[in-house]
GROMACS .gro file of C-alpha atoms in nm:
model
  280
    1UNK     CA    1   2.833   1.072  -1.418
    2UNK     CA    2   2.626   1.042  -1.058
    3UNK     CA    3   2.818   0.715  -1.034
    4UNK     CA    4   3.165   0.848  -1.083
    5UNK     CA    5   3.089   1.183  -0.870
    6UNK     CA    6   2.928   0.963  -0.599
    7UNK     CA    7   3.220   0.725  -0.582
    8UNK     CA    8   3.494   1.039  -0.561
    9UNK     CA    9   3.289   1.154  -0.302
   10UNK     CA   10   3.296   0.871  -0.089
   11UNK     CA   11   3.650   0.781  -0.096
   12UNK     CA   12   3.737   1.151  -0.073
   13UNK     CA   13   3.566   1.124   0.286
   14UNK     CA   14   3.760   0.823   0.353
   15UNK     CA   15   4.060   1.012   0.289
   16UNK     CA   16   4.018   1.243   0.528
   17UNK     CA   17   3.898   1.043   0.788
   18UNK     CA   18   4.230   0.868   0.712
   19UNK     CA   19   4.402   1.189   0.729
   20UNK     CA   20   4.273   1.297   1.041
   21UNK     CA   21   4.318   0.938   1.250
   22UNK     CA   22   4.742   1.047   1.232
   23UNK     CA   23   4.682   1.382   1.326
   24UNK     CA   24   4.305   1.370   1.528
   25UNK     CA   25   4.277   1.059   1.611
   26UNK     CA   26   3.989   1.058   1.838
   27UNK     CA   27   3.806   1.283   1.578
   28UNK     CA   28   3.850   1.050   1.278
   29UNK     CA   29   3.728   0.729   1.501
   30UNK     CA   30   3.446   0.974   1.634
   31UNK     CA   31   3.371   1.066   1.224
   32UNK     CA   32   3.413   0.685   1.123
   33UNK     CA   33   3.171   0.550   1.357
   34UNK     CA   34   2.949   0.828   1.329
   35UNK     CA   35   2.865   0.804   0.920
   36UNK     CA   36   2.883   0.371   0.997
   37UNK     CA   37   2.606   0.377   1.229
   38UNK     CA   38   2.381   0.691   1.056
   39UNK     CA   39   2.135   0.614   0.782
   40UNK     CA   40   2.178   0.838   0.496
   41UNK     CA   41   1.801   0.793   0.357
   42UNK     CA   42   1.468   0.587   0.512
   43UNK     CA   43   1.306   0.898   0.705
   44UNK     CA   44   0.975   0.971   0.642
   45UNK     CA   45   0.878   1.312   0.655
   46UNK     CA   46   0.515   1.365   0.852
   47UNK     CA   47   0.344   1.568   0.560
   48UNK     CA   48   0.499   1.251   0.354
   49UNK     CA   49   0.378   0.967   0.415
   50UNK     CA   50   0.347   0.642   0.133
   51UNK     CA   51  -0.027   0.552   0.087
   52UNK     CA   52   0.089   0.223   0.197
   53UNK     CA   53   0.113   0.314   0.574
   54UNK     CA   54  -0.161   0.540   0.521
   55UNK     CA   55  -0.394   0.266   0.516
   56UNK     CA   56  -0.304   0.160   0.791
   57UNK     CA   57  -0.344   0.286   1.191
   58UNK     CA   58  -0.047   0.454   1.313
   59UNK     CA   59   0.058   0.417   1.672
   60UNK     CA   60   0.372   0.548   1.848
   61UNK     CA   61   0.532   0.372   2.136
   62UNK     CA   62   0.809   0.470   2.385
   63UNK     CA   63   1.144   0.330   2.493
   64UNK     CA   64   1.320   0.508   2.721
   65UNK     CA   65   1.441   0.816   2.512
   66UNK     CA   66   1.356   0.670   2.143
   67UNK     CA   67   0.975   0.645   1.950
   68UNK     CA   68   0.916   0.414   1.798
   69UNK     CA   69   0.667   0.417   1.498
   70UNK     CA   70   0.431   0.102   1.375
   71UNK     CA   71   0.186   0.060   1.170
   72UNK     CA   72  -0.107  -0.204   1.226
   73UNK     CA   73  -0.323  -0.378   0.947
   74UNK     CA   74  -0.576  -0.484   1.244
   75UNK     CA   75  -0.685  -0.857   1.154
   76UNK     CA   76  -0.769  -1.200   1.377
   77UNK     CA   77  -0.474  -1.269   1.724
   78UNK     CA   78  -0.252  -1.360   1.522
   79UNK     CA   79   0.039  -1.127   1.479
   80UNK     CA   80   0.306  -1.109   1.225
   81UNK     CA   81   0.612  -0.799   1.284
   82UNK     CA   82   0.776  -0.661   1.016
   83UNK     CA   83   1.136  -0.571   1.055
   84UNK     CA   84   1.288  -0.357   0.745
   85UNK     CA   85   1.636  -0.322   0.712
   86UNK     CA   86   1.952  -0.049   0.635
   87UNK     CA   87   1.819   0.259   0.516
   88UNK     CA   88   1.468   0.128   0.436
   89UNK     CA   89   1.130   0.182   0.685
   90UNK     CA   90   0.797   0.065   0.684
   91UNK     CA   91   0.695   0.100   0.364
   92UNK     CA   92   0.923  -0.114   0.184
   93UNK     CA   93   0.659  -0.408   0.288
   94UNK     CA   94   0.444  -0.237   0.008
   95UNK     CA   95   0.432  -0.546  -0.251
   96UNK     CA   96   0.428  -0.791   0.074
   97UNK     CA   97   0.192  -0.667   0.247
   98UNK     CA   98  -0.107  -0.713  -0.004
   99UNK     CA   99  -0.020  -1.089   0.011
  100UNK     CA  100  -0.005  -1.137   0.409
  101UNK     CA  101  -0.306  -0.925   0.460
  102UNK     CA  102  -0.533  -1.242   0.262
  103UNK     CA  103  -0.395  -1.444   0.554
  104UNK     CA  104  -0.625  -1.243   0.816
  105UNK     CA  105  -0.372  -1.230   1.048
  106UNK     CA  106  -0.296  -0.911   1.203
  107UNK     CA  107   0.036  -0.723   1.080
  108UNK     CA  108   0.242  -0.493   1.230
  109UNK     CA  109   0.540  -0.334   1.020
  110UNK     CA  110   0.756  -0.119   1.240
  111UNK     CA  111   1.022   0.174   1.177
  112UNK     CA  112   1.349   0.103   1.316
  113UNK     CA  113   1.622   0.353   1.466
  114UNK     CA  114   1.698   0.629   1.287
  115UNK     CA  115   1.453   0.554   1.021
  116UNK     CA  116   1.103   0.576   0.871
  117UNK     CA  117   0.874   0.810   1.167
  118UNK     CA  118   1.116   0.643   1.474
  119UNK     CA  119   1.357   0.827   1.646
  120UNK     CA  120   1.700   0.834   1.638
  121UNK     CA  121   2.026   0.926   1.452
  122UNK     CA  122   2.221   0.615   1.522
  123UNK     CA  123   2.098   0.303   1.363
  124UNK     CA  124   2.268  -0.028   1.491
  125UNK     CA  125   2.121  -0.417   1.537
  126UNK     CA  126   2.124  -0.447   1.917
  127UNK     CA  127   1.900  -0.148   1.943
  128UNK     CA  128   1.701  -0.243   1.672
  129UNK     CA  129   1.625  -0.579   1.875
  130UNK     CA  130   1.536  -0.397   2.155
  131UNK     CA  131   1.268  -0.154   1.962
  132UNK     CA  132   1.180  -0.522   1.856
  133UNK     CA  133   1.112  -0.665   2.212
  134UNK     CA  134   0.939  -0.379   2.297
  135UNK     CA  135   0.661  -0.406   2.054
  136UNK     CA  136   0.682  -0.812   2.134
  137UNK     CA  137   0.604  -0.701   2.466
  138UNK     CA  138   0.251  -0.518   2.351
  139UNK     CA  139   0.144  -0.772   2.082
  140UNK     CA  140   0.305  -1.081   2.125
  141UNK     CA  141   0.387  -1.148   1.730
  142UNK     CA  142   0.426  -1.538   1.687
  143UNK     CA  143   0.573  -1.456   1.304
  144UNK     CA  144   0.874  -1.213   1.240
  145UNK     CA  145   0.980  -1.133   0.899
  146UNK     CA  146   1.283  -0.929   0.870
  147UNK     CA  147   1.446  -0.820   0.529
  148UNK     CA  148   1.840  -0.715   0.498
  149UNK     CA  149   2.036  -0.564   0.848
  150UNK     CA  150   1.634  -0.672   0.983
  151UNK     CA  151   1.663  -1.029   0.950
  152UNK     CA  152   2.014  -1.019   1.135
  153UNK     CA  153   1.827  -0.826   1.398
  154UNK     CA  154   1.524  -1.069   1.445
  155UNK     CA  155   1.789  -1.295   1.502
  156UNK     CA  156   1.998  -1.140   1.737
  157UNK     CA  157   1.643  -1.064   1.966
  158UNK     CA  158   1.550  -1.425   1.963
  159UNK     CA  159   1.879  -1.512   2.098
  160UNK     CA  160   1.868  -1.228   2.392
  161UNK     CA  161   1.548  -1.162   2.488
  162UNK     CA  162   1.271  -1.378   2.587
  163UNK     CA  163   1.035  -1.448   2.355
  164UNK     CA  164   0.704  -1.680   2.238
  165UNK     CA  165   0.739  -1.691   1.876
  166UNK     CA  166   0.644  -1.966   1.634
  167UNK     CA  167   0.832  -1.869   1.328
  168UNK     CA  168   1.072  -1.633   1.187
  169UNK     CA  169   1.149  -1.557   0.818
  170UNK     CA  170   1.512  -1.430   0.671
  171UNK     CA  171   1.488  -1.205   0.360
  172UNK     CA  172   1.832  -1.136   0.239
  173UNK     CA  173   1.935  -1.115   0.561
  174UNK     CA  174   2.335  -1.116   0.609
  175UNK     CA  175   2.486  -1.324   0.911
  176UNK     CA  176   2.878  -1.174   1.009
  177UNK     CA  177   2.900  -0.852   1.137
  178UNK     CA  178   3.271  -0.863   0.997
  179UNK     CA  179   3.140  -0.867   0.628
  180UNK     CA  180   2.934  -0.571   0.703
  181UNK     CA  181   3.228  -0.399   0.886
  182UNK     CA  182   3.468  -0.506   0.607
  183UNK     CA  183   3.271  -0.402   0.322
  184UNK     CA  184   3.200  -0.053   0.508
  185UNK     CA  185   3.618  -0.010   0.536
  186UNK     CA  186   3.667  -0.109   0.142
  187UNK     CA  187   3.408   0.130   0.015
  188UNK     CA  188   3.579   0.434   0.211
  189UNK     CA  189   3.917   0.285   0.154
  190UNK     CA  190   3.987   0.292   0.464
  191UNK     CA  191   4.288   0.236   0.679
  192UNK     CA  192   4.450  -0.001   0.910
  193UNK     CA  193   4.383   0.195   1.219
  194UNK     CA  194   3.992   0.329   1.152
  195UNK     CA  195   3.933  -0.045   1.102
  196UNK     CA  196   4.107  -0.165   1.411
  197UNK     CA  197   3.886   0.154   1.612
  198UNK     CA  198   3.552   0.027   1.491
  199UNK     CA  199   3.616  -0.317   1.569
  200UNK     CA  200   3.741  -0.275   1.888
  201UNK     CA  201   3.486   0.002   1.962
  202UNK     CA  202   3.190  -0.231   1.846
  203UNK     CA  203   3.310  -0.515   2.066
  204UNK     CA  204   3.388  -0.315   2.364
  205UNK     CA  205   3.031  -0.135   2.360
  206UNK     CA  206   2.789  -0.428   2.311
  207UNK     CA  207   2.987  -0.656   2.544
  208UNK     CA  208   3.014  -0.907   2.196
  209UNK     CA  209   3.306  -1.057   2.025
  210UNK     CA  210   3.296  -0.918   1.690
  211UNK     CA  211   3.321  -1.286   1.525
  212UNK     CA  212   3.050  -1.408   1.813
  213UNK     CA  213   2.814  -1.102   1.628
  214UNK     CA  214   2.650  -1.347   1.340
  215UNK     CA  215   2.296  -1.417   1.303
  216UNK     CA  216   2.461  -1.761   1.211
  217UNK     CA  217   2.532  -1.794   1.601
  218UNK     CA  218   2.223  -1.647   1.718
  219UNK     CA  219   1.995  -1.887   1.565
  220UNK     CA  220   2.226  -2.218   1.591
  221UNK     CA  221   2.075  -2.488   1.720
  222UNK     CA  222   1.718  -2.305   1.737
  223UNK     CA  223   1.377  -2.524   1.780
  224UNK     CA  224   1.196  -2.168   1.633
  225UNK     CA  225   1.063  -2.304   1.241
  226UNK     CA  226   1.223  -2.088   0.941
  227UNK     CA  227   1.259  -1.964   0.634
  228UNK     CA  228   1.538  -1.808   0.451
  229UNK     CA  229   1.542  -1.629   0.132
  230UNK     CA  230   1.785  -1.545  -0.070
  231UNK     CA  231   1.908  -1.465  -0.424
  232UNK     CA  232   2.239  -1.537  -0.578
  233UNK     CA  233   2.243  -1.216  -0.773
  234UNK     CA  234   2.217  -1.036  -0.445
  235UNK     CA  235   2.510  -0.752  -0.480
  236UNK     CA  236   2.422  -0.613  -0.155
  237UNK     CA  237   2.440  -0.904   0.099
  238UNK     CA  238   2.640  -1.164  -0.052
  239UNK     CA  239   2.432  -1.515  -0.080
  240UNK     CA  240   2.735  -1.719   0.101
  241UNK     CA  241   2.573  -1.545   0.447
  242UNK     CA  242   2.237  -1.713   0.394
  243UNK     CA  243   2.469  -2.000   0.346
  244UNK     CA  244   2.622  -1.969   0.681
  245UNK     CA  245   2.254  -1.911   0.852
  246UNK     CA  246   2.146  -2.265   0.706
  247UNK     CA  247   2.412  -2.441   0.773
  248UNK     CA  248   2.334  -2.360   1.152
  249UNK     CA  249   1.975  -2.374   1.185
  250UNK     CA  250   1.845  -2.734   1.151
  251UNK     CA  251   1.447  -2.647   1.132
  252UNK     CA  252   1.462  -2.374   0.829
  253UNK     CA  253   1.373  -2.373   0.507
  254UNK     CA  254   1.622  -2.252   0.271
  255UNK     CA  255   1.524  -2.098  -0.052
  256UNK     CA  256   1.766  -1.945  -0.350
  257UNK     CA  257   1.621  -1.790  -0.628
  258UNK     CA  258   1.779  -1.585  -0.934
  259UNK     CA  259   1.739  -1.258  -1.050
  260UNK     CA  260   1.548  -1.059  -0.776
  261UNK     CA  261   1.854  -0.924  -0.654
  262UNK     CA  262   1.824  -0.764  -0.277
  263UNK     CA  263   1.447  -0.656  -0.278
  264UNK     CA  264   1.309  -0.987  -0.307
  265UNK     CA  265   1.024  -0.896  -0.463
  266UNK     CA  266   0.857  -1.157  -0.674
  267UNK     CA  267   0.436  -1.306  -0.637
  268UNK     CA  268   0.565  -1.666  -0.699
  269UNK     CA  269   0.818  -1.641  -0.365
  270UNK     CA  270   0.538  -1.452  -0.161
  271UNK     CA  271   0.313  -1.709  -0.230
  272UNK     CA  272   0.541  -1.898  -0.132
  273UNK     CA  273   0.607  -1.761   0.198
  274UNK     CA  274   0.257  -1.674   0.270
  275UNK     CA  275   0.197  -2.076   0.242
  276UNK     CA  276   0.449  -2.097   0.549
  277UNK     CA  277   0.331  -1.817   0.768
  278UNK     CA  278   0.001  -2.000   0.703
  279UNK     CA  279   0.112  -2.350   0.811
  280UNK     CA  280  -0.002  -2.474   1.150
   0.00000   0.00000   0.00000
């Protein structure tokens, strides 16, 4: 019953935007983009910090008008930076942290824009990459691990910012922005007029052709050592997205799993990941 109710709400919103696109197009387009870029969940209230994050040193950093929340588990001088995905926060790393902490490295997890305890109401990959860069300048991580859109963000970061990272791990990461946009349009059953606006607005705002907004292109011919992990049963980001990235990244190990879904929580898999992180 709840799924059917949610379905009706989503389709009703799409119908409303489609109608407004003919009557009040400016309003309709702004609403469509706002819904596309505004996470509905993933924030953390100050009085409800997950236990995992309470065990870390919480430090906030400023970036122009934004506040970036970080959580630090202090270890040696080698730093691993964890970058979560859409409608999530730093606590999503709870299960992996148990394994990573055994490496003795310093582990840092951040809350993305409009997520966790970081500021903002809008989320997009270029903004997320600027968050990553601000933290990288301070802590100089040598290894980046990103889940879902967080994986897309770290490929964007390594392409557009100076960096000294050695390794990257992508977990269930999408490649093409066009896929993300089309999924949103299909979810709300938005009309062609709204889709064209979203496409052109994104292209003009971020000064990148929509077809070039791709993790596969960001990482193409990179000399970084990498690991790509994706599940064939992932219903959020299709497995074929990892295939695109793997084809473009010659120095990456590509691991396909089955039955783990988008979360990819699995002890044996995490042990493989830790072995990769520890490898010289």
